């Protein structure tokens, strides 16, 4: 039972009397010499209409001097609206029983109330003493029967906490003994976040606290964390934070959960690093100090440099050893802050290296294709992800060196084996024919390499919204956009298989050179609309949409393009979500070619420009009569035209070119085709988010046209459920409304409010910034 209910029960009992032996008490007097109950009188007046307060005249608060109270008791004033059966209660703040008894001689202001000592009852303990907060909490008969510390700090805290605990059913039963620390935690429940804020903001934070809150905060810090914020330096407090001892472990964990929100604390930790770390039980955690992380990164850098002199097998063994030594640092907050890029890259280097050591079967094209789609793609993926983790030139240099030590031999080996198989039998390219398009919505993603598609498919599979089918297929050759894009487009049947060669572009059956304008006109002629932006996506017609600039970034930025992949994935997400929202249930994704990427540069193959009619990076049309030892294969759009290809992973034109395509390799020619279907039909009654409002970290969302099972989520990427930042369990929309809490680490960040149906399909979404506006 709550304290308020117990008080009400006790005051009600004080009104009781035995009519056979006594008259009804005229009033109940409530003396409170220390004004301990003053803060809850307004709350009690909701229960007791005739609860009057001695004090300055304020009739709206049912407060006034003794003579006014006497008039109210006698119902001589219009404000006395209670029934005649009601017994008035007179609350006397700052007045004791003895003050009342002595008022006849000492206090004329109290004399009008003196007679009530004889005609009324006094609400007191059984021993006749006034009820104090401490006494009422401890009393087992009238009160709560709760063990409570009797020291002065607890008594002071009880008075301050009374409004907060008065109506709580369980708050006072959660501790074996109620003490000042526990009461302070009720008064200042977010002490850990506020200690972290103080560390980050210093006096600015303290100056922003109201005086009473500052006092409580200071008391909690002193009793539970061993410091007074007004007197300790921030650096000294940062040393306590880094030590993670006792209660400081909670503070550290809170900070480490979202270190980017507190940019000043790492600097404090750097200054606070102790000279001696101690031994055994007194050993301080090494993860707390930025210098330790930097020293470990330097050790790792040196270790990576050293293994680059080894053969791939020995290098892989050393990578495993480094991983065992450093892996734990990925859990340190310095990794979240981007201060441990090498250890972030290391895990990708390890699986790149380990997978690259596996045997590469090359008995047939089908065999090597299966190898790559099942396991081999992970080598490419690991290389790319490792390189994407580093930013500084010194880090890029060492990661590129490891890649050239381990990845380059594998890349050369797979490519040489594949080229040898193709040289024996090129049927996978020469047997290609044009096919009609059966799907109504086709999304062309430029240079969507197979390993990229695998990563994107895995990401999309985390959502329950879609069924995804990934099919490996072969590009047209050479694997350059002018040749390969028309092959996967709906207009393939409209192109001439005897095209005149012009910079690898085919011609239409009407002998038109396939430039951009002709390509789009050809789409229109067969009933496909070219869609230039997502706004124009519609389910009313067959459509071709083009996105992606990975190829452009590859040529412009070389190996720097690895940091652009997430942008590409977000673009694809946006197209799919828009298409589904427009009623399209099936989406086909196609691409033209993959690519080679070797940080540090592909080897150069000499091919003098005078020998070629057209010479691109990995392919060339050799002049008639010129002799070379290069691999020659029929051009996709005219089998009488043979194109020469650079051997292995070499490049015809420039030295140190890192990115290239157009050649013969699994990485360039084995391309994905994705078929994406929605798992459920779009509901006929589509809901819509019409409004939202942030109250602290609680997002209150209003929905129009809701259906059964609709729910709300808040995500950083709308189509990826794993990016949800919501912490509320109940996210169901009820009566058009939903209230959802989010992780406080996300405050200030961009996010998307997502409306989902009962099958977790996205119905609507709305962008937001987490938290209330500043």
PDB file of N, CA and C in Angstrom, residues 659-731:
ATOM      1  N   UNK A 659      41.828   0.157 -59.909  1.00  0.00           N
ATOM      2  CA  UNK A 659      40.466  -0.293 -60.233  1.00  0.00           C
ATOM      3  C   UNK A 659      40.353  -0.494 -61.741  1.00  0.00           C
ATOM      4  N   UNK A 660      39.773  -1.616 -62.151  1.00  0.00           N
ATOM      5  CA  UNK A 660      39.623  -1.857 -63.585  1.00  0.00           C
ATOM      6  C   UNK A 660      38.562  -2.918 -63.837  1.00  0.00           C
ATOM      7  N   UNK A 661      38.036  -2.899 -65.050  1.00  0.00           N
ATOM      8  CA  UNK A 661      37.136  -3.962 -65.500  1.00  0.00           C
ATOM      9  C   UNK A 661      37.213  -4.012 -67.023  1.00  0.00           C
ATOM     10  N   UNK A 662      36.566  -4.992 -67.602  1.00  0.00           N
ATOM     11  CA  UNK A 662      36.629  -5.187 -69.044  1.00  0.00           C
ATOM     12  C   UNK A 662      37.393  -6.433 -69.424  1.00  0.00           C
ATOM     13  N   UNK A 663      38.041  -7.077 -68.433  1.00  0.00           N
ATOM     14  CA  UNK A 663      38.835  -8.262 -68.711  1.00  0.00           C
ATOM     15  C   UNK A 663      38.084  -9.551 -68.451  1.00  0.00           C
ATOM     16  N   UNK A 664      38.841 -10.635 -68.443  1.00  0.00           N
ATOM     17  CA  UNK A 664      38.286 -11.960 -68.208  1.00  0.00           C
ATOM     18  C   UNK A 664      38.728 -12.432 -66.825  1.00  0.00           C
ATOM     19  N   UNK A 665      37.810 -12.385 -65.892  1.00  0.00           N
ATOM     20  CA  UNK A 665      38.060 -12.882 -64.539  1.00  0.00           C
ATOM     21  C   UNK A 665      36.708 -13.129 -63.886  1.00  0.00           C
ATOM     22  N   UNK A 666      36.714 -13.959 -62.856  1.00  0.00           N
ATOM     23  CA  UNK A 666      35.490 -14.188 -62.082  1.00  0.00           C
ATOM     24  C   UNK A 666      34.977 -12.876 -61.499  1.00  0.00           C
ATOM     25  N   UNK A 667      35.875 -12.039 -61.079  1.00  0.00           N
ATOM     26  CA  UNK A 667      35.534 -10.808 -60.366  1.00  0.00           C
ATOM     27  C   UNK A 667      34.874  -9.781 -61.286  1.00  0.00           C
ATOM     28  N   UNK A 668      35.176  -9.866 -62.571  1.00  0.00           N
ATOM     29  CA  UNK A 668      34.593  -8.945 -63.557  1.00  0.00           C
ATOM     30  C   UNK A 668      33.392  -9.549 -64.271  1.00  0.00           C
ATOM     31  N   UNK A 669      33.430 -10.848 -64.514  1.00  0.00           N
ATOM     32  CA  UNK A 669      32.449 -11.473 -65.420  1.00  0.00           C
ATOM     33  C   UNK A 669      31.337 -12.235 -64.721  1.00  0.00           C
ATOM     34  N   UNK A 670      31.564 -12.676 -63.496  1.00  0.00           N
ATOM     35  CA  UNK A 670      30.506 -13.388 -62.777  1.00  0.00           C
ATOM     36  C   UNK A 670      29.658 -12.348 -62.059  1.00  0.00           C
ATOM     37  N   UNK A 671      28.454 -12.157 -62.538  1.00  0.00           N
ATOM     38  CA  UNK A 671      27.620 -11.060 -62.040  1.00  0.00           C
ATOM     39  C   UNK A 671      26.338 -11.609 -61.421  1.00  0.00           C
ATOM     40  N   UNK A 672      25.705 -10.808 -60.566  1.00  0.00           N
ATOM     41  CA  UNK A 672      24.485 -11.266 -59.900  1.00  0.00           C
ATOM     42  C   UNK A 672      23.222 -10.842 -60.644  1.00  0.00           C
ATOM     43  N   UNK A 673      22.190 -11.637 -60.462  1.00  0.00           N
ATOM     44  CA  UNK A 673      20.837 -11.238 -60.833  1.00  0.00           C
ATOM     45  C   UNK A 673      19.970 -11.493 -59.609  1.00  0.00           C
ATOM     46  N   UNK A 674      19.293 -10.469 -59.123  1.00  0.00           N
ATOM     47  CA  UNK A 674      18.482 -10.589 -57.910  1.00  0.00           C
ATOM     48  C   UNK A 674      17.009 -10.475 -58.263  1.00  0.00           C
ATOM     49  N   UNK A 675      16.218 -11.342 -57.662  1.00  0.00           N
ATOM     50  CA  UNK A 675      14.767 -11.244 -57.779  1.00  0.00           C
ATOM     51  C   UNK A 675      14.211 -11.050 -56.376  1.00  0.00           C
ATOM     52  N   UNK A 676      13.608  -9.913 -56.154  1.00  0.00           N
ATOM     53  CA  UNK A 676      13.124  -9.541 -54.824  1.00  0.00           C
ATOM     54  C   UNK A 676      11.604  -9.465 -54.858  1.00  0.00           C
ATOM     55  N   UNK A 677      10.962 -10.196 -53.950  1.00  0.00           N
ATOM     56  CA  UNK A 677       9.505 -10.197 -53.871  1.00  0.00           C
ATOM     57  C   UNK A 677       9.086  -9.827 -52.454  1.00  0.00           C
ATOM     58  N   UNK A 678       7.987  -9.118 -52.344  1.00  0.00           N
ATOM     59  CA  UNK A 678       7.449  -8.806 -51.022  1.00  0.00           C
ATOM     60  C   UNK A 678       6.837 -10.068 -50.437  1.00  0.00           C
ATOM     61  N   UNK A 679       6.947 -10.208 -49.121  1.00  0.00           N
ATOM     62  CA  UNK A 679       6.446 -11.412 -48.460  1.00  0.00           C
ATOM     63  C   UNK A 679       4.934 -11.424 -48.323  1.00  0.00           C
ATOM     64  N   UNK A 680       4.336 -10.257 -48.361  1.00  0.00           N
ATOM     65  CA  UNK A 680       2.880 -10.181 -48.199  1.00  0.00           C
ATOM     66  C   UNK A 680       2.335  -9.114 -49.118  1.00  0.00           C
ATOM     67  N   UNK A 681       1.077  -9.259 -49.459  1.00  0.00           N
ATOM     68  CA  UNK A 681       0.445  -8.251 -50.298  1.00  0.00           C
ATOM     69  C   UNK A 681       0.312  -6.947 -49.533  1.00  0.00           C
ATOM     70  N   UNK A 682       0.441  -5.860 -50.235  1.00  0.00           N
ATOM     71  CA  UNK A 682       0.269  -4.554 -49.615  1.00  0.00           C
ATOM     72  C   UNK A 682      -1.161  -4.424 -49.119  1.00  0.00           C
ATOM     73  N   UNK A 683      -1.372  -4.112 -47.842  1.00  0.00           N
ATOM     74  CA  UNK A 683      -2.729  -4.038 -47.305  1.00  0.00           C
ATOM     75  C   UNK A 683      -3.573  -3.038 -48.079  1.00  0.00           C
ATOM     76  N   UNK A 684      -4.847  -3.388 -48.241  1.00  0.00           N
ATOM     77  CA  UNK A 684      -5.755  -2.491 -48.965  1.00  0.00           C
ATOM     78  C   UNK A 684      -5.942  -1.194 -48.182  1.00  0.00           C
ATOM     79  N   UNK A 685      -6.018  -1.313 -46.851  1.00  0.00           N
ATOM     80  CA  UNK A 685      -6.198  -0.136 -46.013  1.00  0.00           C
ATOM     81  C   UNK A 685      -4.827   0.312 -45.510  1.00  0.00           C
ATOM     82  N   UNK A 686      -4.166   1.181 -46.251  1.00  0.00           N
ATOM     83  CA  UNK A 686      -2.816   1.600 -45.901  1.00  0.00           C
ATOM     84  C   UNK A 686      -2.854   2.715 -44.874  1.00  0.00           C
ATOM     85  N   UNK A 687      -2.161   2.486 -43.760  1.00  0.00           N
ATOM     86  CA  UNK A 687      -2.082   3.517 -42.743  1.00  0.00           C
ATOM     87  C   UNK A 687      -1.073   4.586 -43.122  1.00  0.00           C
ATOM     88  N   UNK A 688      -1.096   5.661 -42.357  1.00  0.00           N
ATOM     89  CA  UNK A 688      -0.186   6.771 -42.634  1.00  0.00           C
ATOM     90  C   UNK A 688       0.181   7.452 -41.326  1.00  0.00           C
ATOM     91  N   UNK A 689       1.476   7.766 -41.183  1.00  0.00           N
ATOM     92  CA  UNK A 689       1.934   8.556 -40.038  1.00  0.00           C
ATOM     93  C   UNK A 689       1.565  10.011 -40.311  1.00  0.00           C
ATOM     94  N   UNK A 690       0.751  10.587 -39.440  1.00  0.00           N
ATOM     95  CA  UNK A 690       0.303  11.966 -39.693  1.00  0.00           C
ATOM     96  C   UNK A 690       0.994  12.986 -38.786  1.00  0.00           C
ATOM     97  N   UNK A 691       1.562  12.502 -37.678  1.00  0.00           N
ATOM     98  CA  UNK A 691       2.214  13.467 -36.784  1.00  0.00           C
ATOM     99  C   UNK A 691       3.063  12.709 -35.766  1.00  0.00           C
ATOM    100  N   UNK A 692       4.069  13.370 -35.246  1.00  0.00           N
ATOM    101  CA  UNK A 692       4.842  12.801 -34.139  1.00  0.00           C
ATOM    102  C   UNK A 692       5.402  13.943 -33.304  1.00  0.00           C
ATOM    103  N   UNK A 693       5.703  13.631 -32.054  1.00  0.00           N
ATOM    104  CA  UNK A 693       6.255  14.629 -31.135  1.00  0.00           C
ATOM    105  C   UNK A 693       7.200  13.929 -30.172  1.00  0.00           C
ATOM    106  N   UNK A 694       8.364  14.541 -29.971  1.00  0.00           N
ATOM    107  CA  UNK A 694       9.336  13.992 -29.023  1.00  0.00           C
ATOM    108  C   UNK A 694       9.143  14.630 -27.655  1.00  0.00           C
ATOM    109  N   UNK A 695       8.968  13.802 -26.632  1.00  0.00           N
ATOM    110  CA  UNK A 695       8.976  14.245 -25.247  1.00  0.00           C
ATOM    111  C   UNK A 695      10.183  13.568 -24.605  1.00  0.00           C
ATOM    112  N   UNK A 696      11.257  14.325 -24.463  1.00  0.00           N
ATOM    113  CA  UNK A 696      12.556  13.758 -24.094  1.00  0.00           C
ATOM    114  C   UNK A 696      12.921  12.687 -25.125  1.00  0.00           C
ATOM    115  N   UNK A 697      13.072  11.432 -24.713  1.00  0.00           N
ATOM    116  CA  UNK A 697      13.421  10.371 -25.660  1.00  0.00           C
ATOM    117  C   UNK A 697      12.232   9.457 -25.943  1.00  0.00           C
ATOM    118  N   UNK A 698      11.048   9.986 -25.686  1.00  0.00           N
ATOM    119  CA  UNK A 698       9.809   9.254 -25.950  1.00  0.00           C
ATOM    120  C   UNK A 698       9.142   9.863 -27.185  1.00  0.00           C
ATOM    121  N   UNK A 699       8.993   9.068 -28.220  1.00  0.00           N
ATOM    122  CA  UNK A 699       8.392   9.561 -29.464  1.00  0.00           C
ATOM    123  C   UNK A 699       6.912   9.190 -29.481  1.00  0.00           C
ATOM    124  N   UNK A 700       6.059  10.191 -29.493  1.00  0.00           N
ATOM    125  CA  UNK A 700       4.610   9.979 -29.520  1.00  0.00           C
ATOM    126  C   UNK A 700       4.138  10.155 -30.964  1.00  0.00           C
ATOM    127  N   UNK A 701       3.633   9.060 -31.534  1.00  0.00           N
ATOM    128  CA  UNK A 701       3.310   9.014 -32.955  1.00  0.00           C
ATOM    129  C   UNK A 701       1.797   8.889 -33.143  1.00  0.00           C
ATOM    130  N   UNK A 702       1.275   9.638 -34.104  1.00  0.00           N
ATOM    131  CA  UNK A 702      -0.138   9.537 -34.455  1.00  0.00           C
ATOM    132  C   UNK A 702      -0.264   8.925 -35.843  1.00  0.00           C
ATOM    133  N   UNK A 703      -1.192   7.974 -35.983  1.00  0.00           N
ATOM    134  CA  UNK A 703      -1.362   7.222 -37.219  1.00  0.00           C
ATOM    135  C   UNK A 703      -2.806   7.335 -37.699  1.00  0.00           C
ATOM    136  N   UNK A 704      -2.966   7.490 -39.004  1.00  0.00           N
ATOM    137  CA  UNK A 704      -4.284   7.547 -39.624  1.00  0.00           C
ATOM    138  C   UNK A 704      -4.548   6.234 -40.355  1.00  0.00           C
ATOM    139  N   UNK A 705      -5.785   5.781 -40.313  1.00  0.00           N
ATOM    140  CA  UNK A 705      -6.205   4.560 -41.023  1.00  0.00           C
ATOM    141  C   UNK A 705      -5.412   3.344 -40.572  1.00  0.00           C
ATOM    142  N   UNK A 706      -5.274   3.177 -39.270  1.00  0.00           N
ATOM    143  CA  UNK A 706      -4.555   2.008 -38.754  1.00  0.00           C
ATOM    144  C   UNK A 706      -5.365   0.735 -38.980  1.00  0.00           C
ATOM    145  N   UNK A 707      -4.661  -0.389 -39.003  1.00  0.00           N
ATOM    146  CA  UNK A 707      -5.300  -1.692 -39.074  1.00  0.00           C
ATOM    147  C   UNK A 707      -4.756  -2.546 -37.928  1.00  0.00           C
ATOM    148  N   UNK A 708      -5.405  -3.664 -37.671  1.00  0.00           N
ATOM    149  CA  UNK A 708      -5.009  -4.531 -36.571  1.00  0.00           C
ATOM    150  C   UNK A 708      -3.561  -4.999 -36.754  1.00  0.00           C
ATOM    151  N   UNK A 709      -2.789  -4.895 -35.680  1.00  0.00           N
ATOM    152  CA  UNK A 709      -1.411  -5.374 -35.714  1.00  0.00           C
ATOM    153  C   UNK A 709      -0.395  -4.349 -36.161  1.00  0.00           C
ATOM    154  N   UNK A 710      -0.831  -3.135 -36.513  1.00  0.00           N
ATOM    155  CA  UNK A 710       0.123  -2.099 -36.907  1.00  0.00           C
ATOM    156  C   UNK A 710       1.006  -1.750 -35.715  1.00  0.00           C
ATOM    157  N   UNK A 711       2.271  -1.464 -36.002  1.00  0.00           N
ATOM    158  CA  UNK A 711       3.192  -1.078 -34.938  1.00  0.00           C
ATOM    159  C   UNK A 711       4.194  -0.061 -35.468  1.00  0.00           C
ATOM    160  N   UNK A 712       4.897   0.562 -34.527  1.00  0.00           N
ATOM    161  CA  UNK A 712       5.855   1.620 -34.855  1.00  0.00           C
ATOM    162  C   UNK A 712       7.257   1.147 -34.484  1.00  0.00           C
ATOM    163  N   UNK A 713       8.227   1.513 -35.301  1.00  0.00           N
ATOM    164  CA  UNK A 713       9.630   1.306 -34.965  1.00  0.00           C
ATOM    165  C   UNK A 713      10.389   2.578 -35.329  1.00  0.00           C
ATOM    166  N   UNK A 714      11.547   2.759 -34.731  1.00  0.00           N
ATOM    167  CA  UNK A 714      12.435   3.871 -35.082  1.00  0.00           C
ATOM    168  C   UNK A 714      13.771   3.249 -35.476  1.00  0.00           C
ATOM    169  N   UNK A 715      14.190   3.505 -36.715  1.00  0.00           N
ATOM    170  CA  UNK A 715      15.384   2.859 -37.257  1.00  0.00           C
ATOM    171  C   UNK A 715      16.291   3.903 -37.889  1.00  0.00           C
ATOM    172  N   UNK A 716      17.571   3.579 -37.935  1.00  0.00           N
ATOM    173  CA  UNK A 716      18.489   4.455 -38.655  1.00  0.00           C
ATOM    174  C   UNK A 716      18.429   4.175 -40.152  1.00  0.00           C
ATOM    175  N   UNK A 717      18.096   2.915 -40.523  1.00  0.00           N
ATOM    176  CA  UNK A 717      17.859   2.555 -41.921  1.00  0.00           C
ATOM    177  C   UNK A 717      16.507   1.860 -41.978  1.00  0.00           C
ATOM    178  N   UNK A 718      15.523   2.473 -42.609  1.00  0.00           N
ATOM    179  CA  UNK A 718      14.143   1.999 -42.481  1.00  0.00           C
ATOM    180  C   UNK A 718      13.917   0.548 -42.861  1.00  0.00           C
ATOM    181  N   UNK A 719      14.598   0.058 -43.876  1.00  0.00           N
ATOM    182  CA  UNK A 719      14.337  -1.308 -44.331  1.00  0.00           C
ATOM    183  C   UNK A 719      15.137  -2.362 -43.581  1.00  0.00           C
ATOM    184  N   UNK A 720      15.979  -1.945 -42.648  1.00  0.00           N
ATOM    185  CA  UNK A 720      16.846  -2.881 -41.925  1.00  0.00           C
ATOM    186  C   UNK A 720      16.437  -2.937 -40.452  1.00  0.00           C
ATOM    187  N   UNK A 721      15.706  -3.995 -40.033  1.00  0.00           N
ATOM    188  CA  UNK A 721      15.242  -4.083 -38.642  1.00  0.00           C
ATOM    189  C   UNK A 721      16.377  -4.093 -37.632  1.00  0.00           C
ATOM    190  N   UNK A 722      17.567  -4.530 -38.040  1.00  0.00           N
ATOM    191  CA  UNK A 722      18.694  -4.591 -37.109  1.00  0.00           C
ATOM    192  C   UNK A 722      19.183  -3.205 -36.714  1.00  0.00           C
ATOM    193  N   UNK A 723      18.730  -2.168 -37.414  1.00  0.00           N
ATOM    194  CA  UNK A 723      19.145  -0.805 -37.072  1.00  0.00           C
ATOM    195  C   UNK A 723      18.141  -0.109 -36.148  1.00  0.00           C
ATOM    196  N   UNK A 724      17.189  -0.878 -35.611  1.00  0.00           N
ATOM    197  CA  UNK A 724      16.202  -0.299 -34.695  1.00  0.00           C
ATOM    198  C   UNK A 724      16.899   0.269 -33.462  1.00  0.00           C
ATOM    199  N   UNK A 725      16.463   1.461 -33.043  1.00  0.00           N
ATOM    200  CA  UNK A 725      17.010   2.076 -31.832  1.00  0.00           C
ATOM    201  C   UNK A 725      15.945   2.166 -30.743  1.00  0.00           C
ATOM    202  N   UNK A 726      14.789   1.525 -30.985  1.00  0.00           N
ATOM    203  CA  UNK A 726      13.708   1.540 -30.009  1.00  0.00           C
ATOM    204  C   UNK A 726      14.006   0.571 -28.879  1.00  0.00           C
ATOM    205  N   UNK A 727      13.639   0.947 -27.656  1.00  0.00           N
ATOM    206  CA  UNK A 727      13.833   0.066 -26.507  1.00  0.00           C
ATOM    207  C   UNK A 727      12.503  -0.332 -25.874  1.00  0.00           C
ATOM    208  N   UNK A 728      11.394   0.242 -26.346  1.00  0.00           N
ATOM    209  CA  UNK A 728      10.072  -0.121 -25.835  1.00  0.00           C
ATOM    210  C   UNK A 728       9.675  -1.492 -26.367  1.00  0.00           C
ATOM    211  N   UNK A 729       9.110  -2.312 -25.512  1.00  0.00           N
ATOM    212  CA  UNK A 729       8.643  -3.623 -25.950  1.00  0.00           C
ATOM    213  C   UNK A 729       7.294  -3.513 -26.650  1.00  0.00           C
ATOM    214  N   UNK A 730       6.431  -2.692 -26.100  1.00  0.00           N
ATOM    215  CA  UNK A 730       5.099  -2.519 -26.692  1.00  0.00           C
ATOM    216  C   UNK A 730       5.149  -1.402 -27.723  1.00  0.00           C
ATOM    217  N   UNK A 731       5.056  -1.789 -29.008  1.00  0.00           N
ATOM    218  CA  UNK A 731       5.142  -0.800 -30.080  1.00  0.00           C
ATOM    219  C   UNK A 731       3.868  -0.778 -30.910  1.00  0.00           C
TER     220      UNK A 731
END
